[in-house]
């Protein structure tokens, strides 16, 4: 099995998520700096957008170039058109039962948005990771959430439920298949995607429980494989339909998100941190952006 080791690209961040390759740079959100930033392959970081008190997460662009960014605590998708202030594109308060989180924006302008489903940070501070895993094994119902679908006009609806912490997403088969990382379900779950964005034919694309991988951010490559950041370990894996792991990347800290980019799409950016717990991650700039050419 091919193995790779990432190297630091930039550091001194709080907690980064939602990386996307756009206009020759990797864009990402920093939760606790309240910023959307970008970084070049040389490591130069640029602040692209400040959100005041709001925590940004998932990122994407509409067909006309407008930037979409998830406002976590307000549970909204925000929109920035060129030369204009941020505006509300979609309100998810009727769908998200806790912080809104990662997002995938399709080439047609549909957006799929996950959310925590429950107060993850409070539970981890009180019970730790082992306590959470034990509670999930006993009764997962208190932790279940919903995946939101936002149309180009901002109309929001439930795309899929129940899901255990819907997180990173990827499109396969020319956009006809949506794969969702269920972080607390230790599973990549696939859906058929209709032209109107509706999801159907839910199925297991890859079970990652035996591998001990809690899939956080994910990205697809041109061969149809999916790169998965493991929120429980300093590791990114590449997995294929059915669950076969073909590659591993060793990182310096736990891996929470990843994206492919670069001139030939072979640079894998990984967002790493010692922990995702709010009180700890927001206190010190321990996040790193790491890079590996695959």
PDB file of C-alpha atoms in Angstrom:
ATOM      1  CA  UNK A   1       0.000   0.000   0.000  1.00  0.00           C
ATOM      2  CA  UNK A   2       1.477   3.400  -0.945  1.00  0.00           C
ATOM      3  CA  UNK A   3       2.224   5.586   2.050  1.00  0.00           C
ATOM      4  CA  UNK A   4       2.927   9.312   2.079  1.00  0.00           C
ATOM      5  CA  UNK A   5       3.996  11.859   4.681  1.00  0.00           C
ATOM      6  CA  UNK A   6       2.724  15.424   4.647  1.00  0.00           C
ATOM      7  CA  UNK A   7       4.917  18.452   5.321  1.00  0.00           C
ATOM      8  CA  UNK A   8       3.922  21.762   6.952  1.00  0.00           C
ATOM      9  CA  UNK A   9       2.680  24.466   4.585  1.00  0.00           C
ATOM     10  CA  UNK A  10       1.453  27.063   7.098  1.00  0.00           C
ATOM     11  CA  UNK A  11       0.821  27.188  10.838  1.00  0.00           C
ATOM     12  CA  UNK A  12      -0.313  29.543  13.607  1.00  0.00           C
ATOM     13  CA  UNK A  13      -3.987  28.941  12.833  1.00  0.00           C
ATOM     14  CA  UNK A  14      -6.773  28.086  15.304  1.00  0.00           C
ATOM     15  CA  UNK A  15      -8.956  25.421  13.653  1.00  0.00           C
ATOM     16  CA  UNK A  16      -9.291  25.160   9.893  1.00  0.00           C
ATOM     17  CA  UNK A  17     -11.991  23.396   7.898  1.00  0.00           C
ATOM     18  CA  UNK A  18     -13.658  23.284   4.497  1.00  0.00           C
ATOM     19  CA  UNK A  19     -10.572  23.546   2.233  1.00  0.00           C
ATOM     20  CA  UNK A  20     -11.267  24.090  -1.468  1.00  0.00           C
ATOM     21  CA  UNK A  21      -8.987  24.752  -4.434  1.00  0.00           C
ATOM     22  CA  UNK A  22     -10.115  27.954  -6.156  1.00  0.00           C
ATOM     23  CA  UNK A  23      -8.376  30.424  -8.467  1.00  0.00           C
ATOM     24  CA  UNK A  24      -4.930  28.922  -7.951  1.00  0.00           C
ATOM     25  CA  UNK A  25      -5.061  28.806  -4.138  1.00  0.00           C
ATOM     26  CA  UNK A  26      -6.455  26.641  -1.351  1.00  0.00           C
ATOM     27  CA  UNK A  27      -9.260  28.490   0.437  1.00  0.00           C
ATOM     28  CA  UNK A  28     -10.252  27.467   3.968  1.00  0.00           C
ATOM     29  CA  UNK A  29     -12.228  28.608   7.002  1.00  0.00           C
ATOM     30  CA  UNK A  30     -10.637  29.236  10.393  1.00  0.00           C
ATOM     31  CA  UNK A  31     -13.400  28.730  12.974  1.00  0.00           C
ATOM     32  CA  UNK A  32     -11.952  30.748  15.842  1.00  0.00           C
ATOM     33  CA  UNK A  33     -10.163  33.441  13.872  1.00  0.00           C
ATOM     34  CA  UNK A  34     -13.617  34.017  12.291  1.00  0.00           C
ATOM     35  CA  UNK A  35     -11.931  34.264   8.904  1.00  0.00           C
ATOM     36  CA  UNK A  36     -12.066  32.766   5.449  1.00  0.00           C
ATOM     37  CA  UNK A  37      -8.491  32.622   4.191  1.00  0.00           C
ATOM     38  CA  UNK A  38      -6.488  31.271   1.293  1.00  0.00           C
ATOM     39  CA  UNK A  39      -2.993  29.847   1.032  1.00  0.00           C
ATOM     40  CA  UNK A  40      -0.713  29.416  -1.956  1.00  0.00           C
ATOM     41  CA  UNK A  41       1.493  26.428  -2.554  1.00  0.00           C
ATOM     42  CA  UNK A  42       4.381  28.529  -1.232  1.00  0.00           C
ATOM     43  CA  UNK A  43       2.678  28.863   2.167  1.00  0.00           C
ATOM     44  CA  UNK A  44       1.565  32.514   1.937  1.00  0.00           C
ATOM     45  CA  UNK A  45      -1.722  32.976   3.825  1.00  0.00           C
ATOM     46  CA  UNK A  46      -4.167  35.704   2.833  1.00  0.00           C
ATOM     47  CA  UNK A  47      -7.344  36.744   4.703  1.00  0.00           C
ATOM     48  CA  UNK A  48     -10.168  36.803   2.166  1.00  0.00           C
ATOM     49  CA  UNK A  49     -13.141  37.534   4.437  1.00  0.00           C
ATOM     50  CA  UNK A  50     -13.724  38.369   8.111  1.00  0.00           C
ATOM     51  CA  UNK A  51     -17.021  37.348   9.687  1.00  0.00           C
ATOM     52  CA  UNK A  52     -17.009  39.288  12.973  1.00  0.00           C
ATOM     53  CA  UNK A  53     -18.363  37.034  15.726  1.00  0.00           C
ATOM     54  CA  UNK A  54     -19.580  34.294  13.393  1.00  0.00           C
ATOM     55  CA  UNK A  55     -17.712  31.009  12.901  1.00  0.00           C
ATOM     56  CA  UNK A  56     -17.285  30.088   9.228  1.00  0.00           C
ATOM     57  CA  UNK A  57     -17.150  26.505   8.031  1.00  0.00           C
ATOM     58  CA  UNK A  58     -18.041  25.034   4.633  1.00  0.00           C
ATOM     59  CA  UNK A  59     -17.159  26.974   1.486  1.00  0.00           C
ATOM     60  CA  UNK A  60     -18.203  26.920  -2.158  1.00  0.00           C
ATOM     61  CA  UNK A  61     -18.953  29.069  -5.168  1.00  0.00           C
ATOM     62  CA  UNK A  62     -22.099  29.579  -7.211  1.00  0.00           C
ATOM     63  CA  UNK A  63     -21.970  29.427 -11.022  1.00  0.00           C
ATOM     64  CA  UNK A  64     -21.803  33.248 -11.189  1.00  0.00           C
ATOM     65  CA  UNK A  65     -18.778  33.318  -8.860  1.00  0.00           C
ATOM     66  CA  UNK A  66     -20.529  34.369  -5.641  1.00  0.00           C
ATOM     67  CA  UNK A  67     -18.914  32.869  -2.532  1.00  0.00           C
ATOM     68  CA  UNK A  68     -21.050  30.766  -0.190  1.00  0.00           C
ATOM     69  CA  UNK A  69     -19.863  30.249   3.386  1.00  0.00           C
ATOM     70  CA  UNK A  70     -21.583  28.429   6.241  1.00  0.00           C
ATOM     71  CA  UNK A  71     -22.291  30.509   9.340  1.00  0.00           C
ATOM     72  CA  UNK A  72     -22.034  27.832  12.006  1.00  0.00           C
ATOM     73  CA  UNK A  73     -23.712  29.367  15.044  1.00  0.00           C
ATOM     74  CA  UNK A  74     -26.455  31.252  13.181  1.00  0.00           C
ATOM     75  CA  UNK A  75     -27.129  28.086  11.146  1.00  0.00           C
ATOM     76  CA  UNK A  76     -27.162  29.952   7.876  1.00  0.00           C
ATOM     77  CA  UNK A  77     -25.532  29.838   4.479  1.00  0.00           C
ATOM     78  CA  UNK A  78     -24.119  33.272   3.755  1.00  0.00           C
ATOM     79  CA  UNK A  79     -23.457  34.719   0.304  1.00  0.00           C
ATOM     80  CA  UNK A  80     -20.920  37.295  -0.820  1.00  0.00           C
ATOM     81  CA  UNK A  81     -21.343  38.768  -4.264  1.00  0.00           C
ATOM     82  CA  UNK A  82     -18.526  40.797  -5.780  1.00  0.00           C
ATOM     83  CA  UNK A  83     -18.451  44.280  -4.272  1.00  0.00           C
ATOM     84  CA  UNK A  84     -21.268  43.556  -1.834  1.00  0.00           C
ATOM     85  CA  UNK A  85     -21.596  42.771   1.874  1.00  0.00           C
ATOM     86  CA  UNK A  86     -22.449  39.333   3.169  1.00  0.00           C
ATOM     87  CA  UNK A  87     -26.125  38.420   2.868  1.00  0.00           C
ATOM     88  CA  UNK A  88     -28.176  35.430   4.001  1.00  0.00           C
ATOM     89  CA  UNK A  89     -28.523  32.922   1.177  1.00  0.00           C
ATOM     90  CA  UNK A  90     -30.384  30.255   3.188  1.00  0.00           C
ATOM     91  CA  UNK A  91     -31.607  29.797   6.751  1.00  0.00           C
ATOM     92  CA  UNK A  92     -31.146  26.273   8.135  1.00  0.00           C
ATOM     93  CA  UNK A  93     -32.593  26.781  11.612  1.00  0.00           C
ATOM     94  CA  UNK A  94     -35.577  24.605  10.775  1.00  0.00           C
ATOM     95  CA  UNK A  95     -33.258  21.748   9.758  1.00  0.00           C
ATOM     96  CA  UNK A  96     -29.982  21.932  11.694  1.00  0.00           C
ATOM     97  CA  UNK A  97     -30.355  20.932  15.337  1.00  0.00           C
ATOM     98  CA  UNK A  98     -26.970  22.371  16.308  1.00  0.00           C
ATOM     99  CA  UNK A  99     -24.071  24.138  14.552  1.00  0.00           C
ATOM    100  CA  UNK A 100     -24.163  24.050  10.761  1.00  0.00           C
ATOM    101  CA  UNK A 101     -20.900  22.691   9.417  1.00  0.00           C
ATOM    102  CA  UNK A 102     -19.379  21.425   6.183  1.00  0.00           C
ATOM    103  CA  UNK A 103     -20.861  22.125   2.751  1.00  0.00           C
ATOM    104  CA  UNK A 104     -20.578  20.976  -0.827  1.00  0.00           C
ATOM    105  CA  UNK A 105     -21.655  23.309  -3.633  1.00  0.00           C
ATOM    106  CA  UNK A 106     -22.324  21.618  -6.976  1.00  0.00           C
ATOM    107  CA  UNK A 107     -21.426  23.126 -10.366  1.00  0.00           C
ATOM    108  CA  UNK A 108     -25.143  23.887 -10.830  1.00  0.00           C
ATOM    109  CA  UNK A 109     -25.311  25.875  -7.583  1.00  0.00           C
ATOM    110  CA  UNK A 110     -27.044  23.357  -5.321  1.00  0.00           C
ATOM    111  CA  UNK A 111     -25.553  23.170  -1.832  1.00  0.00           C
ATOM    112  CA  UNK A 112     -25.614  20.300   0.646  1.00  0.00           C
ATOM    113  CA  UNK A 113     -24.921  21.284   4.256  1.00  0.00           C
ATOM    114  CA  UNK A 114     -24.256  19.107   7.275  1.00  0.00           C
ATOM    115  CA  UNK A 115     -24.579  19.966  10.943  1.00  0.00           C
ATOM    116  CA  UNK A 116     -23.435  18.674  14.312  1.00  0.00           C
ATOM    117  CA  UNK A 117     -26.888  17.473  15.350  1.00  0.00           C
ATOM    118  CA  UNK A 118     -26.046  17.959  19.046  1.00  0.00           C
ATOM    119  CA  UNK A 119     -23.583  19.844  21.256  1.00  0.00           C
ATOM    120  CA  UNK A 120     -20.513  17.771  20.449  1.00  0.00           C
ATOM    121  CA  UNK A 121     -18.044  19.971  22.323  1.00  0.00           C
ATOM    122  CA  UNK A 122     -20.024  19.891  25.571  1.00  0.00           C
ATOM    123  CA  UNK A 123     -20.390  16.119  25.362  1.00  0.00           C
ATOM    124  CA  UNK A 124     -16.675  15.592  24.702  1.00  0.00           C
ATOM    125  CA  UNK A 125     -15.670  17.892  27.558  1.00  0.00           C
ATOM    126  CA  UNK A 126     -17.959  15.972  29.923  1.00  0.00           C
ATOM    127  CA  UNK A 127     -17.406  12.396  28.745  1.00  0.00           C
ATOM    128  CA  UNK A 128     -14.428  12.276  26.360  1.00  0.00           C
ATOM    129  CA  UNK A 129     -14.160  10.373  23.100  1.00  0.00           C
ATOM    130  CA  UNK A 130     -14.524   6.968  24.774  1.00  0.00           C
ATOM    131  CA  UNK A 131     -17.692   8.126  26.526  1.00  0.00           C
ATOM    132  CA  UNK A 132     -19.133   9.346  23.246  1.00  0.00           C
ATOM    133  CA  UNK A 133     -18.369   6.070  21.489  1.00  0.00           C
ATOM    134  CA  UNK A 134     -19.972   4.135  24.336  1.00  0.00           C
ATOM    135  CA  UNK A 135     -23.095   6.312  24.216  1.00  0.00           C
ATOM    136  CA  UNK A 136     -23.350   5.874  20.452  1.00  0.00           C
ATOM    137  CA  UNK A 137     -23.122   2.130  20.852  1.00  0.00           C
ATOM    138  CA  UNK A 138     -25.854   2.097  23.480  1.00  0.00           C
ATOM    139  CA  UNK A 139     -28.350   4.408  21.744  1.00  0.00           C
ATOM    140  CA  UNK A 140     -27.453   6.627  18.782  1.00  0.00           C
ATOM    141  CA  UNK A 141     -30.863   8.343  18.597  1.00  0.00           C
ATOM    142  CA  UNK A 142     -29.915  11.458  20.668  1.00  0.00           C
ATOM    143  CA  UNK A 143     -27.059  12.176  18.263  1.00  0.00           C
ATOM    144  CA  UNK A 144     -28.845  11.861  14.924  1.00  0.00           C
ATOM    145  CA  UNK A 145     -29.008  14.797  12.531  1.00  0.00           C
ATOM    146  CA  UNK A 146     -30.188  15.822   9.073  1.00  0.00           C
ATOM    147  CA  UNK A 147     -28.484  16.760   5.837  1.00  0.00           C
ATOM    148  CA  UNK A 148     -29.802  19.961   4.249  1.00  0.00           C
ATOM    149  CA  UNK A 149     -30.249  20.702   0.554  1.00  0.00           C
ATOM    150  CA  UNK A 150     -30.165  24.343  -0.534  1.00  0.00           C
ATOM    151  CA  UNK A 151     -31.273  25.187  -4.059  1.00  0.00           C
ATOM    152  CA  UNK A 152     -29.748  27.951  -6.146  1.00  0.00           C
ATOM    153  CA  UNK A 153     -32.550  30.301  -5.069  1.00  0.00           C
ATOM    154  CA  UNK A 154     -31.803  29.687  -1.368  1.00  0.00           C
ATOM    155  CA  UNK A 155     -34.731  27.371  -0.693  1.00  0.00           C
ATOM    156  CA  UNK A 156     -33.731  24.835   1.975  1.00  0.00           C
ATOM    157  CA  UNK A 157     -35.125  21.370   2.644  1.00  0.00           C
ATOM    158  CA  UNK A 158     -34.099  18.085   4.266  1.00  0.00           C
ATOM    159  CA  UNK A 159     -32.032  16.030   1.827  1.00  0.00           C
ATOM    160  CA  UNK A 160     -31.489  12.960   4.020  1.00  0.00           C
ATOM    161  CA  UNK A 161     -32.150  11.719   7.540  1.00  0.00           C
ATOM    162  CA  UNK A 162     -31.201  10.270   9.917  1.00  0.00           C
ATOM    163  CA  UNK A 163     -27.454  10.749   9.666  1.00  0.00           C
ATOM    164  CA  UNK A 164     -24.789  10.567  12.363  1.00  0.00           C
ATOM    165  CA  UNK A 165     -22.897  13.851  12.123  1.00  0.00           C
ATOM    166  CA  UNK A 166     -23.052  14.521   8.364  1.00  0.00           C
ATOM    167  CA  UNK A 167     -19.717  16.089   7.528  1.00  0.00           C
ATOM    168  CA  UNK A 168     -17.543  16.155   4.394  1.00  0.00           C
ATOM    169  CA  UNK A 169     -19.078  15.382   1.007  1.00  0.00           C
ATOM    170  CA  UNK A 170     -17.926  14.521  -2.500  1.00  0.00           C
ATOM    171  CA  UNK A 171     -19.486  14.077  -5.933  1.00  0.00           C
ATOM    172  CA  UNK A 172     -18.790  11.050  -8.110  1.00  0.00           C
ATOM    173  CA  UNK A 173     -20.002   9.802 -11.500  1.00  0.00           C
ATOM    174  CA  UNK A 174     -20.287  13.244 -13.020  1.00  0.00           C
ATOM    175  CA  UNK A 175     -22.344  14.508 -10.093  1.00  0.00           C
ATOM    176  CA  UNK A 176     -24.871  11.695 -10.201  1.00  0.00           C
ATOM    177  CA  UNK A 177     -23.623  10.254  -6.883  1.00  0.00           C
ATOM    178  CA  UNK A 178     -23.217  12.166  -3.619  1.00  0.00           C
ATOM    179  CA  UNK A 179     -21.053  10.604  -0.915  1.00  0.00           C
ATOM    180  CA  UNK A 180     -21.467  11.877   2.647  1.00  0.00           C
ATOM    181  CA  UNK A 181     -19.096  11.227   5.549  1.00  0.00           C
ATOM    182  CA  UNK A 182     -21.031  10.154   8.634  1.00  0.00           C
ATOM    183  CA  UNK A 183     -18.304  10.962  11.129  1.00  0.00           C
ATOM    184  CA  UNK A 184     -19.938   9.283  14.115  1.00  0.00           C
ATOM    185  CA  UNK A 185     -21.255   6.435  11.968  1.00  0.00           C
ATOM    186  CA  UNK A 186     -17.703   5.591  10.792  1.00  0.00           C
ATOM    187  CA  UNK A 187     -19.101   5.349   7.278  1.00  0.00           C
ATOM    188  CA  UNK A 188     -19.109   6.925   3.841  1.00  0.00           C
ATOM    189  CA  UNK A 189     -22.705   6.845   2.656  1.00  0.00           C
ATOM    190  CA  UNK A 190     -23.702   7.202  -1.010  1.00  0.00           C
ATOM    191  CA  UNK A 191     -26.897   8.520  -2.588  1.00  0.00           C
ATOM    192  CA  UNK A 192     -28.103   8.758  -6.148  1.00  0.00           C
ATOM    193  CA  UNK A 193     -28.558  12.434  -7.011  1.00  0.00           C
ATOM    194  CA  UNK A 194     -31.385  13.507  -9.334  1.00  0.00           C
ATOM    195  CA  UNK A 195     -31.192  16.530 -11.675  1.00  0.00           C
ATOM    196  CA  UNK A 196     -33.267  18.535  -9.154  1.00  0.00           C
ATOM    197  CA  UNK A 197     -30.810  17.687  -6.354  1.00  0.00           C
ATOM    198  CA  UNK A 198     -33.032  15.126  -4.617  1.00  0.00           C
ATOM    199  CA  UNK A 199     -31.238  12.154  -3.042  1.00  0.00           C
ATOM    200  CA  UNK A 200     -32.330   8.509  -3.179  1.00  0.00           C
ATOM    201  CA  UNK A 201     -31.006   4.930  -3.057  1.00  0.00           C
ATOM    202  CA  UNK A 202     -29.078   5.356   0.171  1.00  0.00           C
ATOM    203  CA  UNK A 203     -26.307   2.785   0.592  1.00  0.00           C
ATOM    204  CA  UNK A 204     -22.990   2.115   2.310  1.00  0.00           C
ATOM    205  CA  UNK A 205     -20.146   3.229   0.042  1.00  0.00           C
ATOM    206  CA  UNK A 206     -17.424   2.319   2.533  1.00  0.00           C
ATOM    207  CA  UNK A 207     -17.619   1.175   6.144  1.00  0.00           C
ATOM    208  CA  UNK A 208     -14.618   2.492   8.080  1.00  0.00           C
ATOM    209  CA  UNK A 209     -15.421   1.145  11.542  1.00  0.00           C
ATOM    210  CA  UNK A 210     -12.958  -1.746  11.466  1.00  0.00           C
ATOM    211  CA  UNK A 211     -10.208   0.622  10.277  1.00  0.00           C
ATOM    212  CA  UNK A 212     -10.966   2.979  13.184  1.00  0.00           C
ATOM    213  CA  UNK A 213     -11.484   5.923  10.836  1.00  0.00           C
ATOM    214  CA  UNK A 214     -13.935   8.660  11.833  1.00  0.00           C
ATOM    215  CA  UNK A 215     -14.369  10.383   8.454  1.00  0.00           C
ATOM    216  CA  UNK A 216     -14.364  14.172   8.714  1.00  0.00           C
ATOM    217  CA  UNK A 217     -13.524  16.168   5.574  1.00  0.00           C
ATOM    218  CA  UNK A 218     -13.275  14.207   2.326  1.00  0.00           C
ATOM    219  CA  UNK A 219     -12.450  14.824  -1.327  1.00  0.00           C
ATOM    220  CA  UNK A 220     -12.699  12.729  -4.487  1.00  0.00           C
ATOM    221  CA  UNK A 221      -9.970  12.186  -7.058  1.00  0.00           C
ATOM    222  CA  UNK A 222     -10.291  11.706 -10.808  1.00  0.00           C
ATOM    223  CA  UNK A 223     -10.061   7.918 -10.468  1.00  0.00           C
ATOM    224  CA  UNK A 224     -13.167   7.763  -8.256  1.00  0.00           C
ATOM    225  CA  UNK A 225     -11.345   7.222  -4.993  1.00  0.00           C
ATOM    226  CA  UNK A 226     -12.068   9.312  -1.906  1.00  0.00           C
ATOM    227  CA  UNK A 227      -9.431  10.796   0.404  1.00  0.00           C
ATOM    228  CA  UNK A 228     -10.630  10.815   4.005  1.00  0.00           C
ATOM    229  CA  UNK A 229      -9.334  12.862   6.941  1.00  0.00           C
ATOM    230  CA  UNK A 230      -9.461  10.716  10.090  1.00  0.00           C
ATOM    231  CA  UNK A 231     -10.607  12.895  12.995  1.00  0.00           C
ATOM    232  CA  UNK A 232      -9.271  10.342  15.489  1.00  0.00           C
ATOM    233  CA  UNK A 233      -5.706  10.037  14.181  1.00  0.00           C
ATOM    234  CA  UNK A 234      -2.882  11.852  12.364  1.00  0.00           C
ATOM    235  CA  UNK A 235      -3.894  10.222   9.123  1.00  0.00           C
ATOM    236  CA  UNK A 236      -5.606  10.595   5.778  1.00  0.00           C
ATOM    237  CA  UNK A 237      -6.601   7.478   3.851  1.00  0.00           C
ATOM    238  CA  UNK A 238      -7.716   6.885   0.296  1.00  0.00           C
ATOM    239  CA  UNK A 239     -10.612   4.459   0.015  1.00  0.00           C
ATOM    240  CA  UNK A 240     -12.515   2.973  -2.898  1.00  0.00           C
ATOM    241  CA  UNK A 241     -16.123   1.892  -3.319  1.00  0.00           C
ATOM    242  CA  UNK A 242     -16.602  -1.137  -1.076  1.00  0.00           C
ATOM    243  CA  UNK A 243     -14.107  -0.026   1.553  1.00  0.00           C
ATOM    244  CA  UNK A 244     -10.683  -1.013   0.232  1.00  0.00           C
ATOM    245  CA  UNK A 245      -7.999   1.350   1.548  1.00  0.00           C
ATOM    246  CA  UNK A 246      -5.387   1.968  -1.148  1.00  0.00           C
ATOM    247  CA  UNK A 247      -3.177   4.754   0.286  1.00  0.00           C
ATOM    248  CA  UNK A 248      -2.366   6.376   3.605  1.00  0.00           C
ATOM    249  CA  UNK A 249      -0.934   9.781   4.443  1.00  0.00           C
ATOM    250  CA  UNK A 250       0.727  10.345   7.816  1.00  0.00           C
ATOM    251  CA  UNK A 251       0.232  13.850   9.226  1.00  0.00           C
ATOM    252  CA  UNK A 252       1.739  15.580  12.260  1.00  0.00           C
ATOM    253  CA  UNK A 253      -1.588  15.968  14.111  1.00  0.00           C
ATOM    254  CA  UNK A 254      -5.123  14.639  13.845  1.00  0.00           C
ATOM    255  CA  UNK A 255      -6.537  15.273  10.374  1.00  0.00           C
ATOM    256  CA  UNK A 256      -9.876  17.088  10.137  1.00  0.00           C
ATOM    257  CA  UNK A 257     -10.200  18.072   6.479  1.00  0.00           C
ATOM    258  CA  UNK A 258      -8.526  17.619   3.112  1.00  0.00           C
ATOM    259  CA  UNK A 259      -8.738  18.883  -0.446  1.00  0.00           C
ATOM    260  CA  UNK A 260      -7.044  18.163  -3.736  1.00  0.00           C
ATOM    261  CA  UNK A 261      -5.677  21.001  -5.846  1.00  0.00           C
ATOM    262  CA  UNK A 262      -2.602  22.397  -7.481  1.00  0.00           C
ATOM    263  CA  UNK A 263      -1.799  22.812 -11.172  1.00  0.00           C
ATOM    264  CA  UNK A 264      -2.371  19.120 -11.877  1.00  0.00           C
ATOM    265  CA  UNK A 265      -4.729  18.325  -8.997  1.00  0.00           C
ATOM    266  CA  UNK A 266      -2.088  16.268  -7.206  1.00  0.00           C
ATOM    267  CA  UNK A 267      -1.491  18.435  -4.146  1.00  0.00           C
ATOM    268  CA  UNK A 268      -3.404  17.219  -1.086  1.00  0.00           C
ATOM    269  CA  UNK A 269      -3.934  19.916   1.539  1.00  0.00           C
ATOM    270  CA  UNK A 270      -4.701  18.614   5.033  1.00  0.00           C
ATOM    271  CA  UNK A 271      -6.009  20.646   7.988  1.00  0.00           C
ATOM    272  CA  UNK A 272      -4.534  19.215  11.200  1.00  0.00           C
ATOM    273  CA  UNK A 273      -4.891  20.071  14.895  1.00  0.00           C
ATOM    274  CA  UNK A 274      -4.315  18.463  18.312  1.00  0.00           C
ATOM    275  CA  UNK A 275      -8.041  18.551  19.090  1.00  0.00           C
ATOM    276  CA  UNK A 276     -11.389  19.748  17.767  1.00  0.00           C
ATOM    277  CA  UNK A 277     -12.839  20.607  21.177  1.00  0.00           C
ATOM    278  CA  UNK A 278     -13.845  24.276  21.093  1.00  0.00           C
ATOM    279  CA  UNK A 279     -12.437  25.357  24.456  1.00  0.00           C
ATOM    280  CA  UNK A 280      -9.030  23.903  23.616  1.00  0.00           C
ATOM    281  CA  UNK A 281      -8.817  24.646  19.896  1.00  0.00           C
ATOM    282  CA  UNK A 282      -9.901  28.283  20.359  1.00  0.00           C
ATOM    283  CA  UNK A 283      -7.323  28.924  23.088  1.00  0.00           C
ATOM    284  CA  UNK A 284      -4.107  28.476  21.094  1.00  0.00           C
ATOM    285  CA  UNK A 285      -2.945  28.659  17.499  1.00  0.00           C
ATOM    286  CA  UNK A 286      -1.931  25.020  17.151  1.00  0.00           C
ATOM    287  CA  UNK A 287      -3.563  24.241  13.791  1.00  0.00           C
ATOM    288  CA  UNK A 288      -1.377  23.453  10.797  1.00  0.00           C
ATOM    289  CA  UNK A 289      -1.995  23.304   7.096  1.00  0.00           C
ATOM    290  CA  UNK A 290      -0.017  20.423   5.649  1.00  0.00           C
ATOM    291  CA  UNK A 291       0.660  19.430   2.069  1.00  0.00           C
ATOM    292  CA  UNK A 292       1.674  16.317   0.190  1.00  0.00           C
ATOM    293  CA  UNK A 293       1.962  15.653  -3.522  1.00  0.00           C
ATOM    294  CA  UNK A 294       0.324  12.359  -4.439  1.00  0.00           C
TER     295      UNK A 294
END
